[in-house]
Short mmCIF file of C-alpha atoms and ligand atoms in Angstrom, two decimals:
data_model
loop_
_atom_site.label_atom_id
_atom_site.label_comp_id
_atom_site.label_asym_id
_atom_site.label_seq_id
_atom_site.Cartn_x
_atom_site.Cartn_y
_atom_site.Cartn_z
CA MET A 1 -5.39 -2.15 25.01
CA LEU A 2 -5.64 1.15 23.19
CA ILE A 3 -3.07 1.50 20.38
CA LEU A 4 -2.12 4.72 18.59
CA GLY A 5 -1.07 3.90 15.00
CA ILE A 6 1.29 6.19 13.09
CA GLU A 7 2.11 6.04 9.38
CA SER A 8 4.72 8.39 7.90
CA SER A 9 6.70 6.34 5.38
CA CYS A 10 6.02 8.49 2.33
CA ASP A 11 3.65 11.35 1.54
CA GLU A 12 0.76 10.71 3.90
CA THR A 13 0.70 11.34 7.63
CA GLY A 14 -1.80 8.86 9.05
CA LEU A 15 -2.87 8.57 12.68
CA ALA A 16 -5.38 6.15 14.16
CA LEU A 17 -6.74 4.92 17.44
CA TYR A 18 -7.43 1.18 17.64
CA ASP A 19 -8.95 -0.75 20.52
CA ALA A 20 -7.01 -4.04 20.42
CA THR A 21 -9.16 -5.61 23.12
CA ALA A 22 -12.42 -5.02 21.27
CA GLY A 23 -10.77 -5.35 17.82
CA LYS A 24 -12.26 -2.03 16.80
CA LEU A 25 -11.01 1.05 14.97
CA LEU A 26 -12.10 4.06 17.03
CA ALA A 27 -10.83 6.94 14.90
CA HIS A 28 -8.43 7.72 12.09
CA ALA A 29 -7.20 10.77 10.22
CA ILE A 30 -4.90 11.31 7.26
CA HIS A 31 -3.11 14.35 5.96
CA SER A 32 -2.08 13.92 2.33
CA GLN A 33 0.94 15.85 1.03
CA VAL A 34 -0.08 15.32 -2.59
CA ALA A 35 -0.82 19.01 -3.22
CA MET A 36 2.57 20.01 -1.79
CA HIS A 37 4.57 17.58 -3.98
CA GLU A 38 2.48 18.08 -7.12
CA ALA A 39 4.53 21.03 -8.35
CA TYR A 40 7.64 18.78 -8.42
CA GLY A 41 6.01 15.84 -10.20
CA GLY A 42 6.83 13.45 -7.37
CA VAL A 43 7.63 13.18 -3.67
CA VAL A 44 10.45 15.44 -2.44
CA PRO A 45 11.82 13.52 0.58
CA GLU A 46 13.01 16.51 2.62
CA LEU A 47 9.70 18.34 2.22
CA ALA A 48 7.88 15.13 3.18
CA SER A 49 9.87 14.75 6.44
CA ARG A 50 9.30 18.36 7.45
CA ASP A 51 5.59 18.15 6.77
CA HIS A 52 5.23 14.93 8.81
CA ILE A 53 6.83 16.75 11.75
CA ARG A 54 4.25 19.55 11.43
CA ARG A 55 1.26 17.20 11.20
CA LEU A 56 1.95 14.45 13.74
CA VAL A 57 0.94 16.22 16.96
CA PRO A 58 -2.26 17.89 15.65
CA LEU A 59 -3.40 14.65 14.01
CA ALA A 60 -2.70 12.63 17.17
CA ARG A 61 -4.72 15.14 19.18
CA GLY A 62 -7.42 14.96 16.53
CA VAL A 63 -7.93 11.18 16.68
CA LEU A 64 -7.92 11.20 20.50
CA GLY A 65 -10.53 13.97 20.42
CA GLN A 66 -12.64 12.18 17.78
CA ALA A 67 -12.76 9.06 19.95
CA GLY A 68 -13.19 10.99 23.19
CA ARG A 69 -10.10 9.37 24.75
CA ARG A 70 -7.18 10.80 26.67
CA VAL A 71 -3.50 10.35 25.81
CA GLU A 72 -2.90 8.67 29.21
CA GLU A 73 -5.20 5.82 28.15
CA LEU A 74 -2.82 4.70 25.36
CA GLY A 75 -1.35 1.25 25.97
CA ALA A 76 1.11 1.19 23.05
CA ILE A 77 2.33 3.36 20.20
CA ALA A 78 2.67 1.62 16.83
CA TYR A 79 4.56 3.27 14.00
CA THR A 80 5.83 2.42 10.52
CA GLN A 81 9.46 1.39 10.94
CA GLY A 82 10.01 0.73 7.23
CA PRO A 83 10.28 0.40 4.31
CA GLY A 84 10.01 3.99 3.12
CA LEU A 85 11.83 7.33 2.98
CA ALA A 86 14.42 7.47 5.77
CA GLY A 87 13.62 11.00 6.94
CA ALA A 88 9.87 10.48 6.76
CA LEU A 89 10.15 7.25 8.75
CA LEU A 90 12.36 8.97 11.34
CA ALA A 91 9.76 11.69 11.91
CA GLY A 92 7.12 9.08 12.83
CA ALA A 93 9.53 6.87 14.77
CA ALA A 94 10.87 9.78 16.85
CA PHE A 95 7.37 10.96 17.69
CA ALA A 96 6.27 7.41 18.56
CA HIS A 97 9.25 6.73 20.80
CA GLY A 98 9.03 10.14 22.46
CA LEU A 99 5.38 9.63 23.29
CA ALA A 100 5.94 6.03 24.39
CA PHE A 101 8.74 7.20 26.70
CA ALA A 102 6.58 9.96 28.18
CA LEU A 103 3.77 7.49 28.86
CA GLY A 104 5.95 4.51 29.86
CA VAL A 105 4.29 2.26 27.27
CA PRO A 106 5.83 0.10 24.50
CA ALA A 107 6.67 1.51 21.05
CA ILE A 108 5.98 -1.07 18.32
CA GLY A 109 7.75 -0.83 14.95
CA VAL A 110 5.55 -2.17 12.13
CA HIS A 111 6.43 -3.20 8.57
CA HIS A 112 4.51 -0.95 6.18
CA MET A 113 3.55 -3.81 3.85
CA GLU A 114 2.33 -5.93 6.77
CA GLY A 115 0.02 -3.01 7.51
CA HIS A 116 -1.34 -3.04 3.95
CA LEU A 117 -1.57 -6.82 3.94
CA LEU A 118 -3.64 -6.97 7.12
CA SER A 119 -5.73 -3.85 6.38
CA PRO A 120 -8.72 -5.90 5.05
CA MET A 121 -9.02 -7.23 8.63
CA LEU A 122 -10.54 -3.80 9.41
CA SER A 123 -13.31 -4.21 6.85
CA ALA A 124 -16.89 -5.32 7.42
CA ARG A 125 -16.08 -8.64 5.70
CA PRO A 126 -12.59 -9.64 6.88
CA PRO A 127 -10.79 -12.59 5.26
CA LYS A 128 -9.86 -15.75 7.17
CA PHE A 129 -6.36 -17.24 7.15
CA PRO A 130 -4.83 -18.72 5.06
CA PHE A 131 -4.93 -16.55 1.95
CA ILE A 132 -2.89 -15.26 -0.96
CA ALA A 133 -2.10 -11.56 -0.82
CA LEU A 134 -1.41 -9.36 -3.82
CA LEU A 135 0.47 -6.32 -2.55
CA VAL A 136 0.42 -3.59 -5.15
CA SER A 137 1.70 -0.16 -4.22
CA GLY A 138 4.04 2.50 -5.54
CA GLY A 139 7.08 0.56 -4.34
CA HIS A 140 5.93 -3.07 -4.25
CA THR A 141 4.31 -5.71 -6.41
CA GLN A 142 4.37 -8.99 -4.54
CA LEU A 143 2.39 -12.18 -4.13
CA MET A 144 2.52 -13.56 -0.61
CA LYS A 145 1.28 -16.77 0.93
CA VAL A 146 -0.16 -15.81 4.30
CA THR A 147 -0.86 -18.63 6.74
CA ALA A 148 -1.31 -16.43 9.83
CA ALA A 149 -0.62 -12.87 10.96
CA GLY A 150 3.18 -12.75 10.93
CA SER A 151 3.67 -15.77 8.67
CA TYR A 152 4.49 -14.57 5.19
CA GLU A 153 6.06 -16.46 2.31
CA LEU A 154 7.06 -14.53 -0.80
CA LEU A 155 5.78 -16.39 -3.87
CA GLY A 156 6.77 -13.85 -6.49
CA GLU A 157 7.47 -10.16 -7.06
CA THR A 158 8.33 -7.62 -9.69
CA LEU A 159 11.78 -7.90 -11.19
CA ASP A 160 11.87 -4.17 -11.98
CA ASP A 161 9.17 -1.46 -11.61
CA ALA A 162 6.26 -1.81 -9.21
CA ALA A 163 2.74 -1.72 -10.66
CA GLY A 164 2.02 1.66 -9.04
CA GLU A 165 5.32 3.00 -10.39
CA ALA A 166 4.27 1.89 -13.90
CA PHE A 167 0.96 3.74 -13.46
CA ASP A 168 2.81 6.85 -12.24
CA LYS A 169 5.36 6.77 -15.10
CA THR A 170 2.63 6.20 -17.69
CA ALA A 171 0.73 9.15 -16.21
CA LYS A 172 3.79 11.33 -16.69
CA LEU A 173 4.15 10.22 -20.32
CA LEU A 174 0.49 11.09 -20.90
CA GLY A 175 0.91 14.52 -19.30
CA LEU A 176 -1.18 13.65 -16.25
CA GLY A 177 -0.34 14.80 -12.74
CA TYR A 178 1.05 13.02 -9.70
CA PRO A 179 0.07 10.53 -8.32
CA GLY A 180 -0.72 8.98 -11.66
CA GLY A 181 -2.69 5.85 -10.79
CA PRO A 182 -6.14 7.36 -10.33
CA ALA A 183 -5.66 9.75 -13.29
CA VAL A 184 -4.61 6.98 -15.72
CA SER A 185 -7.49 4.84 -14.52
CA LYS A 186 -9.99 7.64 -15.10
CA LEU A 187 -8.60 8.54 -18.54
CA ALA A 188 -8.70 4.86 -19.56
CA GLU A 189 -12.48 4.88 -19.09
CA SER A 190 -12.87 7.05 -22.20
CA GLY A 191 -10.33 5.04 -24.22
CA VAL A 192 -11.29 2.57 -26.92
CA PRO A 193 -10.24 -0.97 -25.97
CA GLY A 194 -7.94 -2.74 -28.39
CA ARG A 195 -6.93 0.34 -30.38
CA HIS A 196 -3.34 -0.16 -29.25
CA LYS A 197 -1.85 -3.47 -28.30
CA LEU A 198 0.74 -3.42 -25.53
CA PRO A 199 2.80 -6.38 -24.27
CA ARG A 200 1.71 -8.51 -21.29
CA PRO A 201 5.17 -8.99 -19.72
CA MET A 202 5.82 -12.45 -18.21
CA ILE A 203 2.16 -13.44 -18.42
CA ASN A 204 3.03 -16.93 -19.61
CA SER A 205 6.09 -17.49 -17.45
CA ASP A 206 5.71 -20.40 -15.08
CA ASP A 207 6.75 -18.34 -12.03
CA LEU A 208 4.80 -15.77 -10.04
CA ASP A 209 7.07 -12.84 -10.87
CA PHE A 210 6.16 -9.64 -12.66
CA SER A 211 7.89 -7.09 -14.85
CA PHE A 212 6.45 -3.67 -15.63
CA SER A 213 9.34 -1.62 -16.98
CA GLY A 214 8.90 -2.95 -20.54
CA LEU A 215 5.26 -1.95 -20.49
CA LYS A 216 6.20 1.61 -19.58
CA THR A 217 8.79 1.64 -22.39
CA ALA A 218 6.13 0.40 -24.82
CA VAL A 219 3.93 3.33 -23.79
CA LEU A 220 6.87 5.69 -24.32
CA THR A 221 7.39 4.27 -27.83
CA LEU A 222 3.70 4.82 -28.64
CA VAL A 223 3.50 8.42 -27.47
CA ARG A 224 6.95 9.69 -28.50
CA GLY A 225 6.79 12.38 -31.17
CA ARG A 226 2.98 12.43 -31.25
CA GLU A 227 1.01 15.67 -31.20
CA PRO A 228 -1.10 15.98 -28.04
CA ASP A 229 -4.50 14.42 -28.83
CA PRO A 230 -6.97 13.67 -26.03
CA GLN A 231 -8.54 10.59 -27.66
CA PHE A 232 -5.15 9.11 -28.55
CA HIS A 233 -4.01 9.55 -24.95
CA ALA A 234 -7.20 7.97 -23.63
CA ASP A 235 -6.72 4.99 -25.97
CA VAL A 236 -3.12 4.57 -24.78
CA ALA A 237 -4.24 4.80 -21.12
CA ARG A 238 -6.82 2.13 -21.86
CA ALA A 239 -4.23 -0.13 -23.51
CA PHE A 240 -1.87 0.32 -20.55
CA VAL A 241 -4.51 -0.40 -17.92
CA ASP A 242 -5.79 -3.45 -19.81
CA ALA A 243 -2.26 -4.87 -20.10
CA ALA A 244 -1.30 -4.22 -16.45
CA VAL A 245 -4.59 -5.57 -15.11
CA GLU A 246 -4.46 -8.70 -17.28
CA VAL A 247 -1.00 -9.58 -15.97
CA LEU A 248 -1.92 -8.91 -12.34
CA VAL A 249 -5.07 -11.03 -12.56
CA ALA A 250 -3.33 -13.89 -14.39
CA LYS A 251 -0.61 -14.13 -11.73
CA CYS A 252 -3.15 -14.04 -8.88
CA VAL A 253 -5.08 -16.88 -10.49
CA LYS A 254 -1.83 -18.81 -10.95
CA ALA A 255 -0.84 -18.28 -7.29
CA LEU A 256 -4.24 -19.49 -6.08
CA LYS A 257 -4.04 -22.53 -8.33
CA LYS A 258 -0.47 -23.42 -7.32
CA THR A 259 -1.25 -23.22 -3.59
CA GLY A 260 -4.82 -24.56 -3.73
CA MET A 261 -6.08 -21.51 -1.84
CA LYS A 262 -9.52 -19.98 -2.32
CA SER A 263 -9.09 -16.49 -0.82
CA LEU A 264 -7.24 -13.53 -2.27
CA VAL A 265 -6.47 -10.31 -0.42
CA VAL A 266 -5.58 -7.27 -2.53
CA ALA A 267 -3.91 -4.37 -0.74
CA GLY A 268 -1.82 -1.28 -1.49
CA GLY A 269 -2.69 1.82 -3.52
CA VAL A 270 -3.20 0.04 -6.87
CA GLY A 271 -5.76 -2.19 -5.12
CA ALA A 272 -8.12 0.80 -5.32
CA ASN A 273 -8.05 0.54 -9.12
CA LYS A 274 -11.53 0.10 -10.58
CA GLN A 275 -10.50 -1.91 -13.65
CA LEU A 276 -8.40 -4.30 -11.53
CA ARG A 277 -11.31 -4.86 -9.15
CA ALA A 278 -13.73 -5.52 -12.00
CA ALA A 279 -11.37 -8.02 -13.66
CA LEU A 280 -10.66 -9.81 -10.37
CA GLY A 281 -14.41 -10.00 -9.72
CA THR A 282 -14.94 -11.70 -13.08
CA ALA A 283 -12.05 -14.12 -12.53
CA ALA A 284 -13.29 -14.93 -9.00
CA ALA A 285 -16.77 -15.80 -10.27
CA GLU A 286 -15.30 -17.94 -13.06
CA LYS A 287 -12.67 -19.77 -11.02
CA GLY A 288 -14.48 -19.96 -7.68
CA PHE A 289 -12.38 -17.89 -5.30
CA GLU A 290 -13.15 -14.91 -3.04
CA VAL A 291 -11.48 -11.50 -3.12
CA PHE A 292 -11.06 -9.27 -0.08
CA TYR A 293 -10.15 -5.58 -0.06
CA PRO A 294 -9.60 -2.97 2.62
CA GLU A 295 -12.31 -0.32 2.94
CA PRO A 296 -11.73 2.24 0.12
CA GLU A 297 -10.41 4.95 2.49
CA LEU A 298 -7.84 2.46 3.89
CA CYS A 299 -6.44 1.36 0.50
CA THR A 300 -3.74 4.01 0.45
CA ASP A 301 -1.38 4.75 3.32
CA ASN A 302 -3.02 5.23 6.73
CA GLY A 303 -2.39 4.84 10.45
CA ALA A 304 -5.26 2.40 11.00
CA MET A 305 -3.47 -0.43 9.18
CA ILE A 306 -0.35 0.16 11.30
CA ALA A 307 -2.30 0.01 14.58
CA CYS A 308 -4.20 -3.07 13.37
CA ALA A 309 -1.01 -4.90 12.29
CA ALA A 310 0.53 -4.13 15.70
CA ALA A 311 -2.58 -5.45 17.47
CA LEU A 312 -2.51 -8.68 15.46
CA SER A 313 1.17 -9.23 16.16
CA LEU A 314 1.33 -8.49 19.88
CA HIS A 315 2.10 -12.16 20.60
CA ARG A 316 5.47 -11.95 18.84
CA ARG A 317 6.46 -8.56 20.24
CA ASN A 318 8.66 -7.47 23.07
CA LEU A 319 6.19 -5.27 24.89
CA ALA A 320 8.59 -3.81 27.42
CA PRO A 321 7.52 -0.27 28.37
CA THR A 322 9.77 2.43 26.94
CA THR A 323 12.01 3.84 29.65
CA GLY A 324 15.18 5.91 29.70
CA ALA A 325 17.17 2.70 29.24
CA ASN A 326 15.61 1.57 25.95
CA THR A 327 14.59 4.69 24.06
CA GLY A 328 17.05 4.09 21.20
CA PHE A 329 15.42 3.35 17.87
CA SER A 330 16.16 2.81 14.21
CA VAL A 331 14.21 2.73 10.97
CA HIS A 332 14.56 0.35 7.99
CA PRO A 333 14.17 2.27 4.69
CA ARG A 334 14.68 -1.08 2.90
CA TRP A 335 13.14 -4.08 4.62
CA ASN A 336 11.83 -7.42 3.35
CA LEU A 337 8.51 -8.51 4.80
CA GLU A 338 9.72 -12.11 5.02
CA GLU A 339 12.48 -11.02 7.42
CA ILE A 340 9.98 -10.27 10.19
CA THR A 341 8.71 -13.84 10.36
O1 KG4 B 1 0.09 2.05 -1.05
P1 KG4 B 1 0.30 3.42 -1.56
O2 KG4 B 1 -0.66 4.51 -1.14
O3 KG4 B 1 1.72 3.96 -1.19
C1 KG4 B 1 2.86 3.13 -1.28
O4 KG4 B 1 3.11 2.41 -0.27
O5 KG4 B 1 3.49 3.16 -2.35
O6 KG4 B 1 0.32 3.30 -3.15
C2 KG4 B 1 0.53 4.42 -3.99
C3 KG4 B 1 0.51 3.95 -5.43
C4 KG4 B 1 0.85 5.05 -6.41
O7 KG4 B 1 1.75 4.53 -7.36
C5 KG4 B 1 -0.50 5.38 -7.05
O8 KG4 B 1 -0.38 5.88 -8.37
C6 KG4 B 1 -1.19 4.03 -7.01
O9 KG4 B 1 -0.83 3.48 -5.78
N1 KG4 B 1 -2.66 4.15 -7.08
C7 KG4 B 1 -3.41 3.68 -8.09
C8 KG4 B 1 -4.76 4.03 -7.81
N2 KG4 B 1 -4.77 4.71 -6.63
C9 KG4 B 1 -3.48 4.78 -6.20
N3 KG4 B 1 -3.07 3.01 -9.19
C10 KG4 B 1 -4.04 2.66 -10.04
N4 KG4 B 1 -5.34 2.97 -9.87
C11 KG4 B 1 -5.75 3.66 -8.77
N5 KG4 B 1 -7.04 3.96 -8.59
ZN1 ZN B 2 1.72 1.98 1.16
#
């Protein structure tokens, strides 16, 4: 079955064509709205929705063209049903349901974080179930026990800010642009380690929860009232990255130990972070576990992960073709991953 995957939960419009029978990604394309939102220092929801509407049809045509397939060959349309920005989700959901209705095929609503979580399945070296998943994005920081596609148990999560949010807020404090993660990571490379000591929130707590808002406040305290100084900012970026990475790695190691698992999947935007990957590599070699990532281009939001998650969950889906009688749809701006299992 040929599945069209659609992602539109935030500031990327992602489309992909996935062959569920062969288990193969045929084509994918992303339009990033970063340049459009940059002037505002963050995502403007209304602008995001309007831009998704503009991009969906050309991108869908683009992936079909890239793969040399026709729209009539589609067997299902998968789209991000939540969590995310309501208007942005509605743009993708409306397009998905409209197309599914026109073709008489099922429309499949996918949980955005399930997409991220299963995205390493698209890589050259996919993980095998069961595994622990660290989901680290702009809105989520969670540790999940994954026994099969569709079987997710939340082991711990952030009590306040998400890791990506902490990167973005730190970037703002350091006068860097949006999105902040890659910029903070790059600046940290020229920082001197250990010049500033920041807290490692909850690193010794017995649970698998996180807290990042105190870390951001500690950065604020460091930089407040200081004259702009490139080396000082680089040193602060370095201190922030070292603290965030140390906490993330420690909790992953703890989750693996508590569950006796030997495989870790890291997904979501922050999973692209160089320093996090290096530290996890060291810990994996020391403690004897394996780490799996999505391909670099599939770390941030994309349609391929949505199509892939739909393909891996067909068994638990109602695959009734969309007809005039069942075209109604809804989106879930807030939605727990555990609720789908
Ligand atoms: O998964 P994602 O693309 O969108 C959400 O679902 O949120 O994640 C975006 C988040 C942003 O907070 C961004 O700053 C962060 O991921 N991010 C990074 C890096 N690349 C993206 N954080 C740290 N280092 C990076 N290289
Ligand atoms: Zn995401």
